[in-house]
């Protein structure tokens, strides 16, 4: 992979980094704006407040997952278990969310806890077991899916208390999942730029051996990122369950690839050390806008896949060209 | 061939019970889970042992499982085919080894020893006919497809289109896949409400999961009551929604009946009793009026 | 500026008015260079002067922004290393470029494996013969079937020299080929260079070792801040003047400084019976506070391995380590750092720097905790400290936010040193600390080492530059094949004596 | 990723490398043998000729794909488009395979050609477009799936001439797919160990900059591996179509992950430069044996997933432990 020359992603002023993306992320922003422009010319339905809120809501899940994966990719790892974790944690949350059973924090906490636990296992297997992240998280992908099916008996866990489903609703005109995504992204951006652990995440991904010889506990950093990624998957699982009002054991298929795609489109390198959550948000937006636009334009489903693939590759290609 | 001939000595399990190999379409689908349960119950009663494999929607896997059954020397095979064409070799493998094969739920091109199930086109037809009736043969319809290329998607679409062709007043505004997934259907519906909002008068989703997703999108955006939503499968959630008057209709397919009858048929074949070659279990439309009889 | 030599024969290669800028830095401005067949043309300049950039343009790694390259009188474009090789230009890079999982033989003949036309089927017999011959020319004994990743830095460097020699190029560019190898290999290399010259090969030679320059160079070109200061016949440019040209001001003659010995304190680090299977055995020594202990040896003697074990990079199998009298087990650098041990690693790209990070973040990486309030980094304080370090060590950057992999080799080395010292270790391990560092900066680093000793730190110094080692150390241990063979007093000994103990018998 | 110290995959004597796996792959072999032993104790049906042939047949597709992916991973890239390519090429082959239309070589050639072309596009986007392999091949994954649906009209392409379906059958008692896998693996092993291109594949993955400055044309090498990978996906697609007697536009879902898993389990590093096809074959076998064994033991579907994930992670973990 060509290494990106500009590498100030871990810079000092996070707010600027997040809100006014630096040159590194500049051109994917350009691609995004170009697509938005084209879409608003092609269909009057695109550039409406209702639809933009719509897009925001639709990317919120992928966005939350992608923020977690950003951490993992920054250390040079990968997490394939997200989709299954979303299913598992959704099922777990739904199990505790029958009306009148427990207060609403319980299902939320249980879902996030389940995700955290699975993430912790991923991290442990990667660090102490020295198993390649691809295999460790692929294993978790299968295991968590099996657990989700087992817990739910293979059927959706429904009859969810309206308090929990409200999480999929709105607050002050903004969808709650979108608010969650914003909070998560800002917090993650701040964390990466301003904490020691954040810095260490970049160091481990940039050169693991050098990080080690600078006295950084590489296992601790890795354990942290996988656990965090699991926790965010848990959060996403709870939000999804709230949104679709059930815990679906077969939900989340392929979410891991979408999340990784958002991160990579956003300029985070798969080999680690370079990137950040600001770009990830843009990447998730790009994917979301494409999906939304193609639906609005009523592109037939075969062509939709072809066009979608081409636009994504094209956007990243443009990004490369304008950078070089 | 060798693999086949070796397996064809129908070895029985330790207890002397006959063994039936079952390859199911996908055990993470609620409908198939219901078939699975009824088969287990029937097997218990009839004193046969089931070896149940999950093909996870892959016909190639299904063929492998049939081959494994042959190698294990099961006495009969029950196949819940993933595909019409691609699952046919699974039937062929079993028959070639002298093992009776019963297809359950849907058909394959190759003729099995017996078939228990229904024709999926019918479900699409029933759902779309209901929509036509509700709209008085006039109005905009959208269709949410299952995973493209899969037998159920193709057949349900075919059935629905048959009705659309007969009803010139019904306009298909858009159709798009949501891959059987509730969350995807929800997003898709949200998008459609943006682009076609006031034109959409009915939604046909090829399964209840997607229908529930569309329903949630419609409810959340306040279009409730103006759009007819119909699904297929009559899963528990769907039935409850019909009862509550949220979902307008779904199409019931008797999973329990299919599973039970399939096992019974296989056992009768093993006992040398006569069986019907094809048992069609019809679909039934479920609306608020008759939902009570389908609720557990 | 003056160009005093007669341009008699047509040059084999000319660089005309080359300019090259990187984001924010003008690395070269209007630099011209001519290269005659059969000459060794030394390229001199301080760290970051633009030497590597210039030769990378010639070797097709970088494209110049302006200027032309003329080969045998014909203008050529060199867009890639491949095209450079086709023009007969081979290069040894300053940074090591091993393919870690290919064998030594394959690395030597990388890109020019002897093969049948059909399918490119490799002729392994010829491959090994040729690799053997090339390594033999350098007097190196490295197993041809060994994996490159198992080699020490010096061995890798040797393999890469062999790789360039195997090209049969008419022009060989050597960017600090001797930075990581010891005197014996340097001798072999000089011999090889002599033979290449005799065959009419032109050589561009970059080094910071003054002795070497005068040993091999016919002409010397000096770069300063990306500007071509001048080209001179080596015979007519004395050391003094050369250094002045490089640094751009008068430079006082400097012998390796004789430093006042610091007062010795207690034993800071004591090692007893340290060993790791197949690498080193029975290592015993002590370092006192305020003492500089030198570790001499030929390449592959095991010095790096010993100090890596002390720092926990690759823990030892047996033996005992005492830090300030207490027995400790060091399994990872984290522990070592907490015990007050700091280390400048030999391989700056492999174990030293995080290439994608900025200079500032690299400098503070090991000591970050000091600039934090709770888990939060105090960016101002951090920036201030980093800037101060950059100035103190005269690290040339376009700003502390520059990515460290954009620095010149010597400046990268200084960043590693700055980082280690920022953690204020009480025991400092320096493995080839002046590798690739220019003369001026070297003197400063020598001063720094003396100051550290005077502050009461215990210093363990590994260096393959014998004069440096002998002048800086209070005591010198000599290693051979993983064992300590002698302890010498640098004031009483000579390079010959050290070599006697270092040479394999 | 922990770096593997011993890495003899690129050794000099390929036959030995392939048939008598070196120490690096020794322990995954041990894990494999252990699992086989346990299975043959647990069920009499496992260690029968019929079942072993069965297992061989079942891994053949994944094996063929995994050999192709081995090349890609060795250069440090990744290919996510395989599953879709299998579907597309199967559909293409089936389209040309109606009885009496063309001689049987035509559908075979067309399928492989289609795969090769897509692989070539992948390679081009990665090399000239400088798009990260993850994104380039993810795009192709979507595009090829769309094309498969488009070409087939969204329905299986059936009515296949028996000459082609015979490819899914047997020859001298051995399934033809297995024979193909063996030939492909041996050829790939020889190629990697003994040709210049083969060694350059390792060089590019081991250190791309070094390879470039040694005059190796990195783009050519990358173009080659992606094209080869596509060609092998084409071959696999044809074999699959022959086996299921149709061109199925929705075939091959998730095959890419299975293939990559086999490669990584077999000891090839995701970061490139280390590994080989011998290990890949073992990896594919391990997965195949687990799948087969769990089916034979009649482990229920949900537990099966859990157990499968655990065994795979466990085997790789064991591999690591015994190596260290
Ligand atoms: N890829 C790059 N991006 C940005 N700046 C660069 C890059 N490569 C080199 N530079 C800058 O160009 C200048 C010249 O660097 P160069 O490597 O040519 O120095 P040098 O003379 O070889 O020094 P040294 O003796 O330390 O090796 C330096 O200021 C360096 O920071
Ligand atoms: N990772 C490794 N695996 C196996 N052998 C190694 C490894 N690293 C170094 N060696 C071998 O250990 C021996 C000692 O090497 P070391 O680098 O310690 O030597 P040194 O005295 O520091 O000399 P140099 O000047 O070459 O650095 C060498 O023979 C080297 O080939
Ligand atoms: Mg340099
Ligand atoms: Mg050393």
mmCIF file of N, CA and C and ligand atoms in Angstrom, chain C residues 152-154 180 300 302-305 346 431-432 462 464, ligand 4:
data_model
loop_
_atom_site.group_PDB
_atom_site.id
_atom_site.type_symbol
_atom_site.label_atom_id
_atom_site.label_comp_id
_atom_site.label_asym_id
_atom_site.label_seq_id
_atom_site.Cartn_x
_atom_site.Cartn_y
_atom_site.Cartn_z
ATOM 1 N N UNK C 152 22.342 -9.540 11.030
ATOM 2 C CA UNK C 152 22.523 -8.284 11.740
ATOM 3 C C UNK C 152 22.544 -7.159 10.714
ATOM 4 N N UNK C 153 22.391 -5.955 11.224
ATOM 5 C CA UNK C 153 22.356 -4.801 10.339
ATOM 6 C C UNK C 153 23.574 -4.765 9.423
ATOM 7 N N UNK C 154 24.723 -5.053 10.002
ATOM 8 C CA UNK C 154 25.947 -4.988 9.215
ATOM 9 C C UNK C 154 25.926 -6.010 8.091
ATOM 10 N N UNK C 180 27.142 1.242 8.736
ATOM 11 C CA UNK C 180 26.824 0.196 9.710
ATOM 12 C C UNK C 180 27.839 -0.936 9.740
ATOM 13 N N UNK C 300 28.641 -8.841 13.748
ATOM 14 C CA UNK C 300 28.138 -10.150 14.124
ATOM 15 C C UNK C 300 28.746 -10.705 15.387
ATOM 16 N N UNK C 302 27.970 -9.976 18.325
ATOM 17 C CA UNK C 302 26.932 -10.183 19.318
ATOM 18 C C UNK C 302 26.721 -9.011 20.242
ATOM 19 N N UNK C 303 27.319 -7.874 19.916
ATOM 20 C CA UNK C 303 27.168 -6.718 20.796
ATOM 21 C C UNK C 303 25.725 -6.239 20.831
ATOM 22 N N UNK C 304 25.154 -6.114 19.646
ATOM 23 C CA UNK C 304 23.768 -5.659 19.582
ATOM 24 C C UNK C 304 22.855 -6.605 20.346
ATOM 25 N N UNK C 305 23.136 -7.877 20.219
ATOM 26 C CA UNK C 305 22.301 -8.866 20.899
ATOM 27 C C UNK C 305 22.375 -8.700 22.410
ATOM 28 N N UNK C 346 20.197 0.284 17.189
ATOM 29 C CA UNK C 346 21.090 0.339 16.046
ATOM 30 C C UNK C 346 20.306 0.549 14.748
ATOM 31 N N UNK C 431 23.755 2.120 20.841
ATOM 32 C CA UNK C 431 24.236 1.157 19.849
ATOM 33 C C UNK C 431 24.458 1.900 18.538
ATOM 34 N N UNK C 432 25.686 2.080 18.195
ATOM 35 C CA UNK C 432 26.065 2.839 16.993
ATOM 36 C C UNK C 432 25.338 4.181 16.945
ATOM 37 N N UNK C 462 28.185 1.049 22.210
ATOM 38 C CA UNK C 462 28.599 0.108 21.173
ATOM 39 C C UNK C 462 28.912 0.921 19.935
ATOM 40 N N UNK C 464 31.226 0.763 16.054
ATOM 41 C CA UNK C 464 32.189 0.096 15.187
ATOM 42 C C UNK C 464 33.263 1.057 14.714
HETATM 43 MG MG1 LIG E 4 25.392 -4.110 16.226
#
